């Protein structure tokens, strides 16, 4: 693998005295789509929050390198200025700013007016509905529109690496499909994507590489094809029954290797 | 008589509006009503006084320096006092602002004493500029109205039209999301305190000739400004301005028609009434978070 765009090594993150990440390591190749899968509370969001520096004084141990530069311990805004963008869980758009203002906040660090203008057009091309709502307060948008806005806002910073936390959360299947169709187009723009998802099925379809997280550790990883073929991943995340008992009920008798 | 009442209400109301606006800018940024606002304005007014009387500067350069001093004072409060608090709750921060207030009060008392002084602005208090059947307006009144209007306009443009204003609004709504977009929330917070301190300082200089310059001169204007801000809705910038003007009007009408003794109580009755019936203030609109 060439020099990874993001390299996380043995990161441990604490919430007060509770350790949430127990030595997480991860490498992301430039130009790839990487998915982190896992259940509620596995530590996926914590991993992203640690990378982007939103947790004070964390990570406690370990290093994070972005484009060859060490970024752990830096302020979020400094990390963002180096070319990372974040689509947070629950969207976190600015409710009382208009759609346009939200997008302009996304372009806060940029000075090239022409580039900002053409990027705005590009976002409206990705998500035409945002153009119709341009002067509406973001708080009045539907959940799906807010998600589109959050993605566009992150892209307005022209990031090298885009972190996405559960973009499918709370959206209708049609919208989920649409969001997941957009992600490869984002990659086509030359942006590396790190995607956190519970919807393993959808995520592995578009990802190149995947990590499975459980209880604050990565328990398995591999290319998307390998993971889709993996028996455990199939059974526990993709919902494909491994075997059926005589009475036709599923029996979870197989032991997970990593429990 | 009514015309005169309304005009003088507008004059005093515009000072309340400035104090309320100053309170509101920091409240929106930090969720903390800054109770040292008044003392910060008082210090700045003393700076103007010293520049005018001891250094013999003329009014406008003195004002310019005062604005610079006020901005710095705001930065100092945020940087050295509020930012240092560890995992603060709003209550902790309020107590810090009260501590800062007492510090400034003590400092001013030590430096200038409690002696009452007269500040000399280039606007005369006795020279009547406009006089007709309905009302009369002194030079100082007119200057107060004009300067207050200019300050309000500048603040409005700053917040609505500039990138700094956008970043301020973003931080007010969601600090984490602002950081994610590369906004340094601390810096914006410090600048918000600086700007609000400037607004307060201008109110202080304008109100000083009406009162006398002493360390406790801003107590009353601060509390009135606070009442105005509560009336208009702490989080609505145009709301607090209207609240200020409205408070000036209510107070004056009450004082004239009902009871002059109880005039200064009106403001506090308004705080109570607003909190009873419409806690968010008259003009504040906000989205209630679902879920």
Short mmCIF file of C-alpha atoms in Angstrom, two decimals:
data_model
loop_
_atom_site.label_atom_id
_atom_site.label_comp_id
_atom_site.label_asym_id
_atom_site.label_seq_id
_atom_site.Cartn_x
_atom_site.Cartn_y
_atom_site.Cartn_z
CA UNK A 1 0.00 0.00 0.00
CA UNK A 2 1.23 3.46 -0.83
CA UNK A 3 1.55 6.06 1.93
CA UNK A 4 -1.89 5.97 3.58
CA UNK A 5 -3.79 9.24 3.75
CA UNK A 6 -4.88 8.46 7.30
CA UNK A 7 -3.03 6.25 9.70
CA UNK A 8 -4.39 5.52 13.16
CA UNK A 9 -2.14 3.55 15.47
CA UNK A 10 -3.08 1.93 18.77
CA UNK A 11 -5.47 4.66 19.75
CA UNK A 12 -7.07 4.51 23.18
CA UNK A 13 -9.85 6.91 24.04
CA UNK A 14 -11.38 7.42 27.46
CA UNK A 15 -14.64 8.94 28.58
CA UNK A 16 -13.58 10.01 32.05
CA UNK A 17 -12.26 6.75 33.45
CA UNK A 18 -14.04 4.44 31.06
CA UNK A 19 -11.97 3.24 28.16
CA UNK A 20 -14.06 3.33 25.01
CA UNK A 21 -11.42 2.46 22.41
CA UNK A 22 -8.98 -0.27 23.31
CA UNK A 23 -6.12 0.23 20.91
CA UNK A 24 -7.64 0.92 17.52
CA UNK A 25 -5.44 0.85 14.42
CA UNK A 26 -6.53 1.67 10.93
CA UNK A 27 -5.07 2.71 7.62
CA UNK A 28 -6.86 4.36 4.77
CA UNK A 29 -5.51 4.44 1.25
CA UNK A 30 -5.91 7.68 -0.65
CA UNK A 31 -8.85 7.59 -3.01
CA UNK A 32 -10.58 4.67 -1.36
CA UNK A 33 -13.90 4.20 0.37
CA UNK A 34 -13.46 2.53 3.72
CA UNK A 35 -16.34 1.40 5.88
CA UNK A 36 -16.37 0.85 9.63
CA UNK A 37 -19.18 -1.50 10.59
CA UNK A 38 -20.48 -2.40 13.97
CA UNK A 39 -23.39 -2.36 16.37
CA UNK A 40 -24.60 0.39 18.63
CA UNK A 41 -22.01 1.28 21.19
CA UNK A 42 -19.19 -0.47 19.40
CA UNK A 43 -17.15 2.73 19.32
CA UNK A 44 -17.55 3.75 15.70
CA UNK A 45 -18.57 7.33 16.38
CA UNK A 46 -15.95 7.58 19.11
CA UNK A 47 -13.34 6.56 16.57
CA UNK A 48 -14.41 9.33 14.19
CA UNK A 49 -14.68 11.90 16.98
CA UNK A 50 -11.19 10.97 18.11
CA UNK A 51 -9.79 11.33 14.61
CA UNK A 52 -11.37 14.74 14.06
CA UNK A 53 -10.31 15.90 17.55
CA UNK A 54 -13.72 16.62 19.03
CA UNK A 55 -12.96 14.88 22.33
CA UNK A 56 -10.96 17.03 24.73
CA UNK A 57 -7.54 15.65 25.67
CA UNK A 58 -8.12 12.48 23.64
CA UNK A 59 -6.77 10.12 22.40
CA UNK A 60 -5.09 9.16 25.60
CA UNK A 61 -2.65 6.88 23.84
CA UNK A 62 -1.65 6.19 20.28
CA UNK A 63 -0.99 8.36 17.25
CA UNK A 64 -2.96 9.63 14.32
CA UNK A 65 -1.25 10.75 11.12
CA UNK A 66 -3.04 12.55 8.34
CA UNK A 67 -1.18 13.06 5.06
CA UNK A 68 2.02 12.20 6.87
CA UNK A 69 1.47 14.81 9.58
CA UNK A 70 0.68 13.98 13.17
CA UNK A 71 -2.72 15.36 14.13
CA UNK A 72 -3.67 13.76 17.44
CA UNK A 73 -4.02 16.36 20.17
CA UNK A 74 -4.67 19.15 17.68
CA UNK A 75 -7.81 21.26 17.76
CA UNK A 76 -10.65 20.22 15.46
CA UNK A 77 -10.44 23.42 13.44
CA UNK A 78 -6.72 22.85 12.81
CA UNK A 79 -7.39 19.32 11.63
CA UNK A 80 -10.19 20.51 9.39
CA UNK A 81 -7.88 23.14 7.95
CA UNK A 82 -5.53 20.34 6.88
CA UNK A 83 -8.19 18.88 4.64
CA UNK A 84 -10.55 16.71 6.64
CA UNK A 85 -14.30 17.15 6.75
CA UNK A 86 -16.94 15.54 8.90
CA UNK A 87 -20.56 14.69 8.32
CA UNK A 88 -21.63 14.06 11.90
CA UNK A 89 -24.23 11.68 13.15
CA UNK A 90 -27.57 13.41 13.45
CA UNK A 91 -26.50 15.91 10.77
CA UNK A 92 -25.98 18.91 13.07
CA UNK A 93 -26.88 21.50 10.49
CA UNK A 94 -27.29 25.06 11.74
CA UNK A 95 -31.06 25.14 12.24
CA UNK A 96 -31.43 28.88 12.27
CA UNK A 97 -29.19 29.61 9.31
CA UNK A 98 -30.42 29.35 5.75
CA UNK A 99 -29.27 26.58 3.45
CA UNK A 100 -26.98 29.03 1.69
CA UNK A 101 -25.48 30.23 4.98
CA UNK A 102 -24.92 26.65 6.08
CA UNK A 103 -22.99 26.00 2.90
CA UNK A 104 -21.02 29.20 3.34
CA UNK A 105 -20.03 28.10 6.84
CA UNK A 106 -18.70 24.97 5.15
CA UNK A 107 -16.54 27.18 2.97
CA UNK A 108 -15.40 29.24 5.98
CA UNK A 109 -11.72 28.43 5.51
CA UNK A 110 -11.68 29.20 1.81
CA UNK A 111 -10.92 32.52 0.23
CA UNK A 112 -11.39 31.83 -3.48
CA UNK A 113 -14.77 33.37 -4.29
CA UNK A 114 -14.91 31.87 -7.77
CA UNK A 115 -14.16 28.38 -6.49
CA UNK A 116 -16.78 28.69 -3.77
CA UNK A 117 -19.34 29.78 -6.32
CA UNK A 118 -18.63 26.90 -8.67
CA UNK A 119 -18.66 24.45 -5.76
CA UNK A 120 -22.05 25.75 -4.70
CA UNK A 121 -23.30 24.96 -8.18
CA UNK A 122 -21.77 21.52 -7.94
CA UNK A 123 -23.63 20.84 -4.68
CA UNK A 124 -26.88 21.93 -6.27
CA UNK A 125 -26.11 19.54 -9.09
CA UNK A 126 -25.61 16.70 -6.57
CA UNK A 127 -28.68 17.67 -4.59
CA UNK A 128 -31.08 19.78 -6.67
CA UNK A 129 -33.57 20.00 -3.81
CA UNK A 130 -31.14 22.20 -1.87
CA UNK A 131 -31.31 24.82 -4.58
CA UNK A 132 -35.08 25.04 -4.17
CA UNK A 133 -34.63 25.56 -0.44
CA UNK A 134 -31.67 27.92 -0.67
CA UNK A 135 -33.18 30.68 1.47
CA UNK A 136 -35.02 28.43 3.86
CA UNK A 137 -33.82 27.88 7.41
CA UNK A 138 -32.11 24.52 7.71
CA UNK A 139 -34.29 23.69 10.74
CA UNK A 140 -37.31 23.56 8.45
CA UNK A 141 -35.83 20.94 6.13
CA UNK A 142 -36.75 17.28 6.26
CA UNK A 143 -34.29 14.78 7.68
CA UNK A 144 -33.14 13.67 4.25
CA UNK A 145 -32.64 17.23 3.07
CA UNK A 146 -30.69 18.01 6.22
CA UNK A 147 -28.46 15.02 5.53
CA UNK A 148 -27.85 16.26 1.99
CA UNK A 149 -27.07 19.68 3.42
CA UNK A 150 -24.65 18.22 5.96
CA UNK A 151 -22.83 16.32 3.21
CA UNK A 152 -22.71 19.37 0.96
CA UNK A 153 -21.51 21.55 3.80
CA UNK A 154 -18.64 19.18 4.46
CA UNK A 155 -17.76 19.05 0.76
CA UNK A 156 -17.68 22.85 0.52
CA UNK A 157 -14.37 22.74 2.36
CA UNK A 158 -12.89 20.72 -0.52
CA UNK A 159 -11.59 18.05 1.83
CA UNK A 160 -9.08 15.37 1.01
CA UNK A 161 -10.74 13.01 3.43
CA UNK A 162 -14.43 12.95 4.24
CA UNK A 163 -15.62 11.27 7.42
CA UNK A 164 -19.26 10.24 7.35
CA UNK A 165 -21.07 9.06 10.44
CA UNK A 166 -24.14 6.98 9.66
CA UNK A 167 -25.44 8.96 6.72
CA UNK A 168 -28.34 6.52 6.42
CA UNK A 169 -29.61 7.00 9.97
CA UNK A 170 -33.32 7.68 10.09
CA UNK A 171 -33.81 7.99 6.35
CA UNK A 172 -36.28 6.22 4.09
CA UNK A 173 -34.88 3.39 1.95
CA UNK A 174 -35.15 5.51 -1.18
CA UNK A 175 -33.13 8.29 0.40
CA UNK A 176 -30.59 5.84 1.75
CA UNK A 177 -30.13 4.56 -1.77
CA UNK A 178 -29.70 8.06 -3.08
CA UNK A 179 -27.11 8.99 -0.43
CA UNK A 180 -25.19 5.80 -1.12
CA UNK A 181 -25.26 6.55 -4.84
CA UNK A 182 -23.67 9.91 -4.16
CA UNK A 183 -20.74 8.50 -2.18
CA UNK A 184 -18.98 6.94 -5.21
CA UNK A 185 -19.41 10.26 -7.05
CA UNK A 186 -17.72 11.97 -4.13
CA UNK A 187 -14.84 9.54 -4.46
CA UNK A 188 -14.75 10.27 -8.19
CA UNK A 189 -13.96 13.87 -7.24
CA UNK A 190 -10.76 12.57 -5.69
CA UNK A 191 -12.01 12.62 -2.12
CA UNK A 192 -11.19 9.70 0.15
CA UNK A 193 -14.16 8.54 2.19
CA UNK A 194 -14.30 6.96 5.63
CA UNK A 195 -17.80 5.76 6.26
CA UNK A 196 -19.27 4.57 9.54
CA UNK A 197 -22.39 2.51 9.10
CA UNK A 198 -24.75 0.11 10.77
CA UNK A 199 -26.25 -0.71 7.43
CA UNK A 200 -23.49 -3.16 6.55
CA UNK A 201 -25.17 -4.36 3.42
CA UNK A 202 -25.24 -0.99 1.75
CA UNK A 203 -21.87 0.03 3.07
CA UNK A 204 -20.03 -3.03 1.78
CA UNK A 205 -21.59 -2.63 -1.64
CA UNK A 206 -19.82 0.65 -2.23
CA UNK A 207 -16.76 0.27 -0.03
CA UNK A 208 -13.33 -1.00 -1.07
CA UNK A 209 -12.27 -1.94 2.38
CA UNK A 210 -14.03 -2.59 5.64
CA UNK A 211 -13.38 -2.86 9.35
CA UNK A 212 -15.70 -4.54 11.81
CA UNK A 213 -15.81 -3.01 15.24
CA UNK A 214 -17.03 -4.50 18.47
CA UNK A 215 -16.60 -3.28 22.05
CA UNK A 216 -14.04 -0.67 21.12
CA UNK A 217 -11.83 -2.93 19.02
CA UNK A 218 -11.55 -3.83 15.39
CA UNK A 219 -12.30 -7.54 15.34
CA UNK A 220 -11.87 -8.15 11.67
CA UNK A 221 -11.01 -6.30 8.52
CA UNK A 222 -10.52 -6.94 4.86
CA UNK A 223 -11.61 -5.96 1.40
CA UNK A 224 -15.31 -5.46 0.94
CA UNK A 225 -15.59 -8.68 -1.06
CA UNK A 226 -13.82 -10.69 1.61
CA UNK A 227 -16.06 -9.29 4.31
CA UNK A 228 -19.18 -9.95 2.31
CA UNK A 229 -18.03 -13.55 1.99
CA UNK A 230 -17.03 -13.89 5.64
CA UNK A 231 -19.34 -16.27 7.50
CA UNK A 232 -19.43 -14.26 10.71
CA UNK A 233 -20.02 -10.96 9.03
CA UNK A 234 -22.74 -12.58 6.97
CA UNK A 235 -24.50 -13.95 9.98
CA UNK A 236 -24.19 -11.07 12.39
CA UNK A 237 -24.19 -8.02 10.15
CA UNK A 238 -25.71 -8.95 6.84
CA UNK A 239 -28.51 -10.97 8.36
CA UNK A 240 -27.94 -14.02 6.21
CA UNK A 241 -28.78 -17.16 8.12
CA UNK A 242 -25.88 -19.54 8.41
CA UNK A 243 -27.89 -22.61 9.08
CA UNK A 244 -31.43 -23.51 9.93
CA UNK A 245 -32.39 -25.98 12.58
CA UNK A 246 -34.72 -28.87 11.99
CA UNK A 247 -37.72 -27.00 13.29
CA UNK A 248 -36.98 -24.15 10.98
CA UNK A 249 -35.85 -21.78 13.72
CA UNK A 250 -32.51 -20.17 13.58
CA UNK A 251 -30.13 -21.34 16.24
CA UNK A 252 -27.13 -19.28 17.03
CA UNK A 253 -24.99 -22.21 17.98
CA UNK A 254 -21.98 -21.08 16.09
CA UNK A 255 -19.54 -19.22 18.25
CA UNK A 256 -18.11 -16.02 17.08
CA UNK A 257 -14.40 -16.23 16.91
CA UNK A 258 -13.88 -12.85 18.42
CA UNK A 259 -16.36 -12.62 21.26
CA UNK B 1 -46.21 66.79 26.51
CA UNK B 2 -46.72 63.32 25.16
CA UNK B 3 -44.46 64.12 22.23
CA UNK B 4 -41.71 65.25 24.55
CA UNK B 5 -42.17 62.12 26.65
CA UNK B 6 -41.83 59.90 23.63
CA UNK B 7 -38.73 61.66 22.37
CA UNK B 8 -36.95 61.52 25.69
CA UNK B 9 -38.02 57.88 26.01
CA UNK B 10 -36.34 57.18 22.71
CA UNK B 11 -33.14 58.82 23.91
CA UNK B 12 -32.94 56.90 27.14
CA UNK B 13 -34.32 53.82 25.40
CA UNK B 14 -31.53 53.87 22.86
CA UNK B 15 -29.02 53.69 25.71
CA UNK B 16 -30.92 50.77 27.20
CA UNK B 17 -30.97 49.24 23.74
CA UNK B 18 -27.19 49.47 23.49
CA UNK B 19 -26.71 47.86 26.91
CA UNK B 20 -29.25 45.19 26.03
CA UNK B 21 -27.54 44.54 22.72
CA UNK B 22 -24.20 44.19 24.47
CA UNK B 23 -25.73 41.68 26.88
CA UNK B 24 -27.41 39.83 24.07
CA UNK B 25 -24.29 39.45 21.91
CA UNK B 26 -22.41 37.67 24.67
CA UNK B 27 -25.46 35.79 25.87
CA UNK B 28 -26.02 34.39 22.42
CA UNK B 29 -22.38 33.41 22.14
CA UNK B 30 -21.97 31.83 25.55
CA UNK B 31 -25.42 31.33 27.11
CA UNK B 32 -24.11 33.45 29.94
CA UNK B 33 -25.52 36.85 30.86
CA UNK B 34 -22.41 38.90 31.46
CA UNK B 35 -23.03 40.79 34.68
CA UNK B 36 -19.69 42.56 34.43
CA UNK B 37 -20.94 44.33 31.29
CA UNK B 38 -21.78 47.45 33.27
CA UNK B 39 -18.44 47.67 35.05
CA UNK B 40 -16.60 47.03 31.80
CA UNK B 41 -18.50 49.96 30.30
CA UNK B 42 -17.72 52.02 33.39
CA UNK B 43 -13.98 51.30 33.06
CA UNK B 44 -14.08 52.26 29.41
CA UNK B 45 -15.91 55.46 30.25
CA UNK B 46 -13.19 56.30 32.77
CA UNK B 47 -10.65 55.73 30.04
CA UNK B 48 -12.48 58.24 27.87
CA UNK B 49 -12.59 60.61 30.81
CA UNK B 50 -8.85 60.32 31.44
CA UNK B 51 -8.03 60.70 27.76
CA UNK B 52 -10.24 63.78 27.52
CA UNK B 53 -9.31 65.55 30.71
CA UNK B 54 -5.77 64.40 31.57
CA UNK B 55 -4.33 63.85 28.12
CA UNK B 56 -6.33 66.60 26.54
CA UNK B 57 -7.31 64.55 23.52
CA UNK B 58 -10.27 65.67 21.49
CA UNK B 59 -13.41 63.58 21.53
CA UNK B 60 -13.07 61.43 18.42
CA UNK B 61 -9.50 60.17 18.93
CA UNK B 62 -10.38 59.55 22.57
CA UNK B 63 -13.41 57.56 21.47
CA UNK B 64 -11.29 55.54 19.07
CA UNK B 65 -8.85 54.63 21.82
CA UNK B 66 -11.73 53.83 24.15
CA UNK B 67 -13.17 51.44 21.60
CA UNK B 68 -9.80 49.74 21.38
CA UNK B 69 -9.57 49.53 25.16
CA UNK B 70 -13.09 48.14 25.45
CA UNK B 71 -12.37 45.48 22.85
CA UNK B 72 -9.25 44.47 24.74
CA UNK B 73 -11.15 44.34 28.01
CA UNK B 74 -13.66 41.97 26.44
CA UNK B 75 -10.85 39.75 25.17
CA UNK B 76 -9.26 39.74 28.61
CA UNK B 77 -12.47 38.65 30.29
CA UNK B 78 -12.92 35.80 27.84
CA UNK B 79 -9.31 34.72 27.54
CA UNK B 80 -8.04 34.99 31.10
CA UNK B 81 -11.20 34.33 33.08
CA UNK B 82 -13.97 32.49 31.27
CA UNK B 83 -11.82 30.23 29.09
CA UNK B 84 -9.84 29.00 32.09
CA UNK B 85 -12.90 27.54 33.79
CA UNK B 86 -12.75 23.77 33.76
CA UNK B 87 -15.87 22.08 32.38
CA UNK B 88 -17.96 25.09 33.31
CA UNK B 89 -21.70 25.19 33.68
CA UNK B 90 -23.41 28.48 32.82
CA UNK B 91 -23.78 29.12 36.54
CA UNK B 92 -20.00 28.88 37.06
CA UNK B 93 -19.47 31.35 34.26
CA UNK B 94 -22.08 33.74 35.64
CA UNK B 95 -20.28 33.70 38.96
CA UNK B 96 -17.01 34.44 37.15
CA UNK B 97 -18.57 37.46 35.45
CA UNK B 98 -19.83 38.68 38.83
CA UNK B 99 -16.33 38.22 40.22
CA UNK B 100 -14.89 40.16 37.29
CA UNK B 101 -17.46 42.87 37.91
CA UNK B 102 -16.41 43.23 41.55
CA UNK B 103 -12.75 43.26 40.52
CA UNK B 104 -13.30 46.09 38.08
CA UNK B 105 -15.42 47.92 40.62
CA UNK B 106 -12.68 47.65 43.20
CA UNK B 107 -10.03 48.64 40.69
CA UNK B 108 -11.94 51.74 39.62
CA UNK B 109 -12.59 52.66 43.24
CA UNK B 110 -8.90 52.35 44.04
CA UNK B 111 -7.72 54.29 40.98
CA UNK B 112 -10.31 57.03 40.77
CA UNK B 113 -12.06 56.93 44.10
CA UNK B 114 -15.76 57.17 44.59
CA UNK B 115 -15.69 60.89 43.94
CA UNK B 116 -18.22 61.92 41.35
CA UNK B 117 -16.78 63.48 38.25
CA UNK B 118 -18.11 65.29 35.27
CA UNK B 119 -17.25 64.06 31.80
CA UNK B 120 -17.15 66.71 29.12
CA UNK B 121 -18.41 65.56 25.77
CA UNK B 122 -18.47 67.96 22.84
CA UNK B 123 -22.26 67.72 22.88
CA UNK B 124 -23.98 70.22 25.06
CA UNK B 125 -26.63 69.16 27.47
CA UNK B 126 -28.34 72.49 27.50
CA UNK B 127 -28.14 73.63 23.90
CA UNK B 128 -31.48 72.92 22.29
CA UNK B 129 -31.18 71.98 18.65
CA UNK B 130 -34.69 71.11 17.66
CA UNK B 131 -37.59 72.94 19.18
CA UNK B 132 -41.17 72.87 18.06
CA UNK B 133 -44.64 72.61 19.52
CA UNK B 134 -44.36 68.91 20.16
CA UNK B 135 -40.89 68.38 21.56
CA UNK B 136 -37.44 69.83 22.14
CA UNK B 137 -34.18 68.03 21.58
CA UNK B 138 -30.83 68.96 23.03
CA UNK B 139 -27.55 68.50 21.26
CA UNK B 140 -26.64 65.64 23.57
CA UNK B 141 -29.99 63.93 22.95
CA UNK B 142 -29.53 64.13 19.23
CA UNK B 143 -25.95 62.87 19.43
CA UNK B 144 -27.11 59.95 21.58
CA UNK B 145 -29.77 58.99 19.08
CA UNK B 146 -27.47 59.29 16.10
CA UNK B 147 -24.55 57.43 17.66
CA UNK B 148 -26.79 54.67 19.02
CA UNK B 149 -28.36 54.28 15.60
CA UNK B 150 -24.96 54.08 13.92
CA UNK B 151 -23.75 51.46 16.41
CA UNK B 152 -26.88 49.37 15.91
CA UNK B 153 -26.51 49.61 12.15
CA UNK B 154 -22.84 48.62 12.25
CA UNK B 155 -23.58 45.63 14.47
CA UNK B 156 -26.44 44.60 12.22
CA UNK B 157 -24.28 44.77 9.11
CA UNK B 158 -21.45 42.99 10.86
CA UNK B 159 -23.66 40.08 11.84
CA UNK B 160 -25.76 39.82 8.72
CA UNK B 161 -23.26 40.59 6.00
CA UNK B 162 -19.79 39.51 7.04
CA UNK B 163 -18.03 36.20 7.36
CA UNK B 164 -17.26 37.00 11.00
CA UNK B 165 -20.96 37.50 11.63
CA UNK B 166 -21.76 34.19 9.97
CA UNK B 167 -19.17 32.45 12.13
CA UNK B 168 -20.65 34.13 15.24
CA UNK B 169 -24.11 32.90 14.35
CA UNK B 170 -22.78 29.43 13.63
CA UNK B 171 -21.00 29.22 16.98
CA UNK B 172 -24.09 30.45 18.78
CA UNK B 173 -26.09 27.59 17.37
CA UNK B 174 -23.73 24.67 17.45
CA UNK B 175 -20.19 24.89 18.70
CA UNK B 176 -19.15 21.42 17.60
CA UNK B 177 -20.55 21.78 14.12
CA UNK B 178 -18.72 25.11 13.84
CA UNK B 179 -15.45 23.48 14.77
CA UNK B 180 -16.07 20.78 12.19
CA UNK B 181 -16.18 23.50 9.58
CA UNK B 182 -12.91 25.01 10.67
CA UNK B 183 -14.22 27.85 12.83
CA UNK B 184 -12.14 28.48 15.92
CA UNK B 185 -14.92 28.68 18.47
CA UNK B 186 -12.68 30.19 21.15
CA UNK B 187 -11.57 33.00 18.89
CA UNK B 188 -15.13 33.78 17.88
CA UNK B 189 -16.17 33.75 21.53
CA UNK B 190 -13.39 36.17 22.45
CA UNK B 191 -14.30 38.48 19.58
CA UNK B 192 -17.97 38.37 20.64
CA UNK B 193 -17.00 39.53 24.12
CA UNK B 194 -14.79 42.23 22.62
CA UNK B 195 -17.58 43.55 20.40
CA UNK B 196 -20.15 43.51 23.16
CA UNK B 197 -17.71 45.37 25.38
CA UNK B 198 -17.37 48.06 22.71
CA UNK B 199 -21.13 48.44 22.48
CA UNK B 200 -21.34 48.71 26.27
CA UNK B 201 -18.53 51.26 26.35
CA UNK B 202 -20.33 53.50 23.89
CA UNK B 203 -23.46 53.27 25.99
CA UNK B 204 -21.35 54.18 29.03
CA UNK B 205 -19.89 57.28 27.40
CA UNK B 206 -23.31 58.39 26.22
CA UNK B 207 -24.95 57.90 29.57
CA UNK B 208 -22.11 59.45 31.60
CA UNK B 209 -23.13 63.10 31.07
CA UNK B 210 -26.68 62.30 32.17
CA UNK B 211 -25.46 60.71 35.37
CA UNK B 212 -22.20 61.45 37.08
CA UNK B 213 -19.03 59.51 36.50
CA UNK B 214 -18.37 57.25 39.46
CA UNK B 215 -17.62 53.54 39.82
CA UNK B 216 -21.24 52.59 40.36
CA UNK B 217 -22.64 54.67 37.55
CA UNK B 218 -23.47 51.70 35.31
CA UNK B 219 -25.48 49.68 37.80
CA UNK B 220 -28.76 51.20 36.85
CA UNK B 221 -28.19 51.22 33.06
CA UNK B 222 -26.97 47.62 33.21
CA UNK B 223 -30.03 46.37 35.06
CA UNK B 224 -32.29 48.35 32.75
CA UNK B 225 -30.43 46.93 29.78
CA UNK B 226 -30.87 43.47 31.23
CA UNK B 227 -34.58 44.07 31.70
CA UNK B 228 -34.80 45.33 28.13
CA UNK B 229 -33.01 42.25 26.88
CA UNK B 230 -35.37 39.97 28.80
CA UNK B 231 -38.32 41.93 27.47
CA UNK B 232 -37.20 41.67 23.86
CA UNK B 233 -35.87 38.13 24.11
CA UNK B 234 -32.22 37.67 25.01
CA UNK B 235 -31.45 35.80 21.84
CA UNK B 236 -33.02 38.13 19.35
CA UNK B 237 -30.80 41.06 18.40
CA UNK B 238 -33.57 43.18 16.92
CA UNK B 239 -35.77 42.07 19.80
CA UNK B 240 -33.48 43.48 22.46
CA UNK B 241 -33.22 46.79 20.61
CA UNK B 242 -36.99 47.10 20.45
CA UNK B 243 -37.08 45.93 24.07
CA UNK B 244 -34.75 48.79 25.01
CA UNK B 245 -36.82 51.43 23.28
CA UNK B 246 -40.01 49.94 24.66
CA UNK B 247 -38.65 49.89 28.18
CA UNK B 248 -37.65 53.55 27.91
CA UNK B 249 -41.16 54.37 26.78
CA UNK B 250 -42.97 52.33 29.42
CA UNK B 251 -40.77 53.73 32.13
CA UNK B 252 -41.27 57.33 31.13
CA UNK B 253 -45.00 57.03 30.63
CA UNK B 254 -45.35 55.26 33.95
CA UNK B 255 -43.23 57.90 35.64
CA UNK B 256 -45.30 60.73 34.23
CA UNK B 257 -48.82 59.40 34.44
CA UNK B 258 -48.74 57.06 37.40
CA UNK B 259 -45.94 57.50 39.86
CA UNK B 260 -42.54 59.05 39.61
CA UNK B 261 -41.40 57.31 42.80
CA UNK B 262 -41.95 53.89 41.37
CA UNK B 263 -40.50 54.67 37.96
CA UNK B 264 -37.32 52.71 38.46
CA UNK B 265 -39.23 49.68 39.74
CA UNK B 266 -41.04 49.29 36.44
CA UNK B 267 -38.07 47.67 34.75
CA UNK B 268 -37.91 44.93 37.34
CA UNK B 269 -41.64 44.38 37.31
CA UNK B 270 -41.23 43.87 33.58
CA UNK B 271 -38.58 41.21 34.11
CA UNK B 272 -40.93 39.34 36.41
CA UNK B 273 -43.93 39.70 34.12
CA UNK B 274 -42.04 38.61 31.02
CA UNK B 275 -40.63 35.58 32.78
CA UNK B 276 -44.14 34.73 33.93
CA UNK B 277 -45.90 34.95 30.62
CA UNK B 278 -43.37 34.68 27.81
CA UNK B 279 -39.99 33.56 29.12
CA UNK B 280 -38.35 33.68 25.71
CA UNK B 281 -39.17 37.39 25.42
CA UNK B 282 -41.42 39.19 22.99
CA UNK B 283 -39.40 38.68 19.84
CA UNK B 284 -37.36 35.57 20.32
CA UNK B 285 -38.25 32.78 17.99
CA UNK B 286 -36.41 29.56 18.17
CA UNK B 287 -36.77 26.05 16.97
CA UNK B 288 -37.67 23.64 19.65
CA UNK B 289 -35.54 20.59 19.13
CA UNK B 290 -37.61 17.57 18.37
CA UNK B 291 -36.53 14.30 19.95
#
